[in-house]
PDB file of C-alpha atoms and ligand atoms in Angstrom:
ATOM      1  CA  MET Z   1     -32.835 -63.415  34.803  1.00  0.00           C
ATOM      2  CA  GLU Z   2     -34.405 -60.818  37.039  1.00  0.00           C
ATOM      3  CA  GLN Z   3     -38.074 -60.308  37.800  1.00  0.00           C
ATOM      4  CA  THR Z   4     -40.125 -57.290  38.802  1.00  0.00           C
ATOM      5  CA  PHE Z   5     -43.644 -56.697  40.066  1.00  0.00           C
ATOM      6  CA  ILE Z   6     -45.707 -54.269  37.983  1.00  0.00           C
ATOM      7  CA  MET Z   7     -49.232 -53.195  38.921  1.00  0.00           C
ATOM      8  CA  ILE Z   8     -51.640 -51.167  36.798  1.00  0.00           C
ATOM      9  CA  LYS Z   9     -53.507 -49.117  39.401  1.00  0.00           C
ATOM     10  CA  PRO Z  10     -57.321 -48.620  39.365  1.00  0.00           C
ATOM     11  CA  ASP Z  11     -57.108 -45.440  37.278  1.00  0.00           C
ATOM     12  CA  GLY Z  12     -55.003 -47.189  34.632  1.00  0.00           C
ATOM     13  CA  VAL Z  13     -57.591 -49.973  34.430  1.00  0.00           C
ATOM     14  CA  GLN Z  14     -60.547 -47.565  34.297  1.00  0.00           C
ATOM     15  CA  ARG Z  15     -58.863 -45.424  31.650  1.00  0.00           C
ATOM     16  CA  GLY Z  16     -58.361 -48.345  29.292  1.00  0.00           C
ATOM     17  CA  LEU Z  17     -54.567 -48.365  29.477  1.00  0.00           C
ATOM     18  CA  ILE Z  18     -54.041 -52.076  30.244  1.00  0.00           C
ATOM     19  CA  GLY Z  19     -53.224 -53.029  26.657  1.00  0.00           C
ATOM     20  CA  GLU Z  20     -50.976 -50.034  26.077  1.00  0.00           C
ATOM     21  CA  ILE Z  21     -48.976 -50.681  29.253  1.00  0.00           C
ATOM     22  CA  ILE Z  22     -48.572 -54.403  28.619  1.00  0.00           C
ATOM     23  CA  SER Z  23     -47.568 -53.615  25.043  1.00  0.00           C
ATOM     24  CA  ARG Z  24     -44.716 -51.356  26.147  1.00  0.00           C
ATOM     25  CA  PHE Z  25     -43.163 -54.083  28.304  1.00  0.00           C
ATOM     26  CA  GLU Z  26     -43.745 -56.717  25.618  1.00  0.00           C
ATOM     27  CA  LYS Z  27     -42.248 -54.642  22.810  1.00  0.00           C
ATOM     28  CA  LYS Z  28     -39.195 -53.856  24.908  1.00  0.00           C
ATOM     29  CA  GLY Z  29     -38.527 -57.595  25.008  1.00  0.00           C
ATOM     30  CA  PHE Z  30     -39.479 -58.472  28.565  1.00  0.00           C
ATOM     31  CA  THR Z  31     -41.364 -61.692  29.258  1.00  0.00           C
ATOM     32  CA  LEU Z  32     -44.706 -61.867  31.074  1.00  0.00           C
ATOM     33  CA  LYS Z  33     -44.563 -64.462  33.864  1.00  0.00           C
ATOM     34  CA  GLY Z  34     -47.676 -63.595  35.892  1.00  0.00           C
ATOM     35  CA  LEU Z  35     -50.901 -61.688  35.169  1.00  0.00           C
ATOM     36  CA  LYS Z  36     -54.202 -61.219  36.977  1.00  0.00           C
ATOM     37  CA  LEU Z  37     -56.978 -58.675  37.455  1.00  0.00           C
ATOM     38  CA  VAL Z  38     -57.711 -58.421  41.178  1.00  0.00           C
ATOM     39  CA  SER Z  39     -59.464 -56.208  43.691  1.00  0.00           C
ATOM     40  CA  VAL Z  40     -57.520 -55.983  46.921  1.00  0.00           C
ATOM     41  CA  ASP Z  41     -58.820 -55.028  50.343  1.00  0.00           C
ATOM     42  CA  GLN Z  42     -57.482 -52.385  52.697  1.00  0.00           C
ATOM     43  CA  SER Z  43     -55.234 -54.654  54.757  1.00  0.00           C
ATOM     44  CA  PHE Z  44     -53.639 -56.084  51.608  1.00  0.00           C
ATOM     45  CA  ALA Z  45     -53.014 -52.603  50.185  1.00  0.00           C
ATOM     46  CA  GLU Z  46     -51.530 -51.514  53.529  1.00  0.00           C
ATOM     47  CA  LYS Z  47     -49.192 -54.513  53.408  1.00  0.00           C
ATOM     48  CA  HIS Z  48     -48.084 -53.691  49.866  1.00  0.00           C
ATOM     49  CA  TYR Z  49     -47.308 -50.099  50.854  1.00  0.00           C
ATOM     50  CA  ALA Z  50     -46.132 -50.900  54.414  1.00  0.00           C
ATOM     51  CA  ASP Z  51     -42.876 -48.942  53.922  1.00  0.00           C
ATOM     52  CA  LEU Z  52     -44.936 -45.767  53.409  1.00  0.00           C
ATOM     53  CA  SER Z  53     -47.242 -46.183  56.436  1.00  0.00           C
ATOM     54  CA  ALA Z  54     -45.824 -43.114  58.209  1.00  0.00           C
ATOM     55  CA  LYS Z  55     -46.371 -40.815  55.217  1.00  0.00           C
ATOM     56  CA  PRO Z  56     -49.175 -38.229  55.321  1.00  0.00           C
ATOM     57  CA  PHE Z  57     -50.533 -39.509  51.969  1.00  0.00           C
ATOM     58  CA  PHE Z  58     -50.689 -43.163  53.111  1.00  0.00           C
ATOM     59  CA  ALA Z  59     -54.446 -43.297  53.844  1.00  0.00           C
ATOM     60  CA  GLY Z  60     -55.291 -41.664  50.506  1.00  0.00           C
ATOM     61  CA  LEU Z  61     -52.908 -43.999  48.688  1.00  0.00           C
ATOM     62  CA  VAL Z  62     -54.535 -47.075  50.206  1.00  0.00           C
ATOM     63  CA  GLU Z  63     -58.026 -45.729  49.439  1.00  0.00           C
ATOM     64  CA  TYR Z  64     -56.947 -45.222  45.808  1.00  0.00           C
ATOM     65  CA  ILE Z  65     -55.532 -48.731  45.424  1.00  0.00           C
ATOM     66  CA  VAL Z  66     -58.703 -50.379  46.794  1.00  0.00           C
ATOM     67  CA  SER Z  67     -61.013 -48.179  44.686  1.00  0.00           C
ATOM     68  CA  GLY Z  68     -61.208 -50.673  41.801  1.00  0.00           C
ATOM     69  CA  PRO Z  69     -59.530 -53.666  40.240  1.00  0.00           C
ATOM     70  CA  VAL Z  70     -55.815 -53.570  39.501  1.00  0.00           C
ATOM     71  CA  VAL Z  71     -53.711 -55.617  37.095  1.00  0.00           C
ATOM     72  CA  ALA Z  72     -50.899 -57.442  38.898  1.00  0.00           C
ATOM     73  CA  MET Z  73     -48.026 -58.659  36.740  1.00  0.00           C
ATOM     74  CA  VAL Z  74     -44.612 -60.227  36.919  1.00  0.00           C
ATOM     75  CA  TRP Z  75     -42.186 -59.294  34.140  1.00  0.00           C
ATOM     76  CA  ASP Z  76     -38.902 -61.054  33.559  1.00  0.00           C
ATOM     77  CA  GLY Z  77     -35.695 -59.950  31.847  1.00  0.00           C
ATOM     78  CA  LYS Z  78     -32.200 -58.547  32.195  1.00  0.00           C
ATOM     79  CA  ASP Z  79     -32.214 -55.504  34.549  1.00  0.00           C
ATOM     80  CA  VAL Z  80     -36.034 -55.458  34.410  1.00  0.00           C
ATOM     81  CA  VAL Z  81     -36.392 -53.789  37.845  1.00  0.00           C
ATOM     82  CA  LYS Z  82     -34.372 -50.705  36.879  1.00  0.00           C
ATOM     83  CA  THR Z  83     -35.499 -50.608  33.253  1.00  0.00           C
ATOM     84  CA  GLY Z  84     -39.119 -51.114  34.342  1.00  0.00           C
ATOM     85  CA  ARG Z  85     -38.839 -48.003  36.521  1.00  0.00           C
ATOM     86  CA  THR Z  86     -37.401 -46.106  33.539  1.00  0.00           C
ATOM     87  CA  ILE Z  87     -40.306 -47.201  31.328  1.00  0.00           C
ATOM     88  CA  ILE Z  88     -42.750 -46.098  34.072  1.00  0.00           C
ATOM     89  CA  GLY Z  89     -41.164 -42.671  34.705  1.00  0.00           C
ATOM     90  CA  ALA Z  90     -40.753 -40.531  37.810  1.00  0.00           C
ATOM     91  CA  THR Z  91     -43.153 -40.880  40.766  1.00  0.00           C
ATOM     92  CA  ASN Z  92     -44.648 -37.462  40.090  1.00  0.00           C
ATOM     93  CA  PRO Z  93     -46.003 -37.399  36.508  1.00  0.00           C
ATOM     94  CA  SER Z  94     -45.159 -33.704  36.281  1.00  0.00           C
ATOM     95  CA  ALA Z  95     -41.495 -34.759  36.469  1.00  0.00           C
ATOM     96  CA  SER Z  96     -41.882 -37.813  34.211  1.00  0.00           C
ATOM     97  CA  ALA Z  97     -40.370 -37.435  30.758  1.00  0.00           C
ATOM     98  CA  PRO Z  98     -42.597 -37.765  27.677  1.00  0.00           C
ATOM     99  CA  GLY Z  99     -42.192 -41.300  26.365  1.00  0.00           C
ATOM    100  CA  THR Z 100     -42.553 -42.794  29.848  1.00  0.00           C
ATOM    101  CA  ILE Z 101     -45.895 -44.262  30.896  1.00  0.00           C
ATOM    102  CA  ARG Z 102     -46.532 -41.660  33.599  1.00  0.00           C
ATOM    103  CA  GLY Z 103     -45.120 -38.892  31.389  1.00  0.00           C
ATOM    104  CA  ASP Z 104     -47.517 -39.796  28.597  1.00  0.00           C
ATOM    105  CA  TYR Z 105     -50.675 -40.698  30.526  1.00  0.00           C
ATOM    106  CA  ALA Z 106     -50.781 -39.104  33.981  1.00  0.00           C
ATOM    107  CA  ILE Z 107     -50.871 -35.667  35.601  1.00  0.00           C
ATOM    108  CA  ASP Z 108     -51.309 -35.998  39.393  1.00  0.00           C
ATOM    109  CA  ILE Z 109     -48.946 -37.889  41.717  1.00  0.00           C
ATOM    110  CA  GLY Z 110     -51.961 -39.481  43.409  1.00  0.00           C
ATOM    111  CA  ARG Z 111     -53.244 -40.837  40.062  1.00  0.00           C
ATOM    112  CA  ASN Z 112     -50.016 -42.040  38.474  1.00  0.00           C
ATOM    113  CA  ILE Z 113     -51.586 -45.222  37.002  1.00  0.00           C
ATOM    114  CA  ILE Z 114     -48.803 -47.746  37.584  1.00  0.00           C
ATOM    115  CA  HIS Z 115     -46.527 -49.278  40.208  1.00  0.00           C
ATOM    116  CA  GLY Z 116     -43.138 -50.911  39.682  1.00  0.00           C
ATOM    117  CA  SER Z 117     -40.809 -52.476  42.237  1.00  0.00           C
ATOM    118  CA  ASP Z 118     -37.896 -50.214  43.189  1.00  0.00           C
ATOM    119  CA  SER Z 119     -35.283 -52.913  43.950  1.00  0.00           C
ATOM    120  CA  VAL Z 120     -34.639 -56.577  43.274  1.00  0.00           C
ATOM    121  CA  GLU Z 121     -35.242 -57.336  46.953  1.00  0.00           C
ATOM    122  CA  ASN Z 122     -38.584 -55.468  47.021  1.00  0.00           C
ATOM    123  CA  ALA Z 123     -39.563 -57.159  43.755  1.00  0.00           C
ATOM    124  CA  ARG Z 124     -39.022 -60.544  45.393  1.00  0.00           C
ATOM    125  CA  LYS Z 125     -41.185 -59.523  48.385  1.00  0.00           C
ATOM    126  CA  GLU Z 126     -43.942 -58.015  46.215  1.00  0.00           C
ATOM    127  CA  ILE Z 127     -44.099 -61.046  43.891  1.00  0.00           C
ATOM    128  CA  ALA Z 128     -44.412 -63.309  46.959  1.00  0.00           C
ATOM    129  CA  LEU Z 129     -47.206 -61.096  48.350  1.00  0.00           C
ATOM    130  CA  TRP Z 130     -49.201 -60.789  45.119  1.00  0.00           C
ATOM    131  CA  PHE Z 131     -48.556 -64.244  43.656  1.00  0.00           C
ATOM    132  CA  PRO Z 132     -48.510 -66.703  46.598  1.00  0.00           C
ATOM    133  CA  GLU Z 133     -49.751 -69.340  44.132  1.00  0.00           C
ATOM    134  CA  GLY Z 134     -46.532 -68.939  42.121  1.00  0.00           C
ATOM    135  CA  ILE Z 135     -45.918 -67.734  38.581  1.00  0.00           C
ATOM    136  CA  ALA Z 136     -45.621 -69.270  35.134  1.00  0.00           C
ATOM    137  CA  GLU Z 137     -42.467 -71.193  34.195  1.00  0.00           C
ATOM    138  CA  TRP Z 138     -41.774 -70.579  30.524  1.00  0.00           C
ATOM    139  CA  GLN Z 139     -39.192 -69.026  28.266  1.00  0.00           C
ATOM    140  CA  SER Z 140     -40.090 -66.980  25.208  1.00  0.00           C
ATOM    141  CA  SER Z 141     -38.956 -68.487  21.917  1.00  0.00           C
ATOM    142  CA  LEU Z 142     -37.781 -64.967  21.003  1.00  0.00           C
ATOM    143  CA  HIS Z 143     -35.019 -65.195  23.616  1.00  0.00           C
ATOM    144  CA  SER Z 144     -32.116 -65.501  21.196  1.00  0.00           C
ATOM    145  CA  TRP Z 145     -33.504 -62.595  19.120  1.00  0.00           C
ATOM    146  CA  ILE Z 146     -33.488 -60.303  22.151  1.00  0.00           C
ATOM    147  CA  TYR Z 147     -30.337 -61.403  23.994  1.00  0.00           C
ATOM    148  CA  GLU Z 148     -26.946 -62.074  22.400  1.00  0.00           C
TER     149      GLU Z 148
HETATM  150  P1  DAT N   1     -43.212 -44.996  43.231  1.00  0.00           P
HETATM  151  O1  DAT N   1     -44.625 -45.429  42.978  1.00  0.00           O
HETATM  152  O2  DAT N   1     -42.667 -44.170  42.109  1.00  0.00           O
HETATM  153  O3  DAT N   1     -42.304 -46.147  43.611  1.00  0.00           O
HETATM  154  P2  DAT N   1     -43.241 -44.314  46.055  1.00  0.00           P
HETATM  155  O4  DAT N   1     -42.967 -45.753  46.307  1.00  0.00           O
HETATM  156  O5  DAT N   1     -42.342 -43.313  46.717  1.00  0.00           O
HETATM  157  O6  DAT N   1     -43.239 -43.996  44.484  1.00  0.00           O
HETATM  158  O7  DAT N   1     -44.730 -43.967  46.482  1.00  0.00           O
HETATM  159  C1  DAT N   1     -45.769 -44.862  46.207  1.00  0.00           C
HETATM  160  C2  DAT N   1     -46.951 -44.084  45.673  1.00  0.00           C
HETATM  161  O8  DAT N   1     -47.397 -43.177  46.672  1.00  0.00           O
HETATM  162  C3  DAT N   1     -46.646 -43.216  44.456  1.00  0.00           C
HETATM  163  O9  DAT N   1     -46.728 -43.946  43.256  1.00  0.00           O
HETATM  164  C4  DAT N   1     -47.695 -42.173  44.554  1.00  0.00           C
HETATM  165  C5  DAT N   1     -47.873 -41.995  46.041  1.00  0.00           C
HETATM  166  N1  DAT N   1     -47.065 -40.867  46.531  1.00  0.00           N
HETATM  167  C6  DAT N   1     -45.714 -40.834  46.671  1.00  0.00           C
HETATM  168  N2  DAT N   1     -45.300 -39.656  47.120  1.00  0.00           N
HETATM  169  C7  DAT N   1     -46.414 -38.896  47.273  1.00  0.00           C
HETATM  170  C8  DAT N   1     -46.671 -37.566  47.694  1.00  0.00           C
HETATM  171  N3  DAT N   1     -45.688 -36.754  48.074  1.00  0.00           N
HETATM  172  N4  DAT N   1     -47.961 -37.142  47.705  1.00  0.00           N
HETATM  173  C9  DAT N   1     -48.980 -37.951  47.326  1.00  0.00           C
HETATM  174  N5  DAT N   1     -48.806 -39.230  46.915  1.00  0.00           N
HETATM  175  C10 DAT N   1     -47.555 -39.699  46.880  1.00  0.00           C
HETATM  176 MG1   MG N   2     -42.391 -47.380  45.254  1.00  0.00          MG
END
């Protein structure tokens, strides 16, 4: 099985969307393997978004991520990296289809409420960064009702 790192950004937390977002991944059939509410500092946020450090919006992005607590999660399932990105929607909410999280709940690109890993390799790196203590080892008893 594959794993992805999903983070509800400070605006998603403040706007009361934690339950709704978790519910979408749960109802799809993915399994929650890690979950915590954390406030990260600037150097941690810079590390998470290191690939974007040359972008003009980098400073604003980091400021946004440290502006309040975030919900860090690991979700597990078949093709969860790619499907997680589909559930989240396009980076810019104005291009995100209705029915996606960003399409339903966000307007500005700089307040797009959620992060999801963009590749299996980046998911591995992000899970290691956010969950150095490790994640839960369990398998849902619904497994055989979700996978054939
Ligand atoms: P995503 O979060 O969809 O993986 P990304 O990794 O390219 O997108 O960028 C990370 C975040 O940076 C994104 O969620 C919002 C912000 N961002 C991206 N492009 C931006 C832009 N052109 N202007 C302002 N913020 C941007
Ligand atoms: Mg990204």
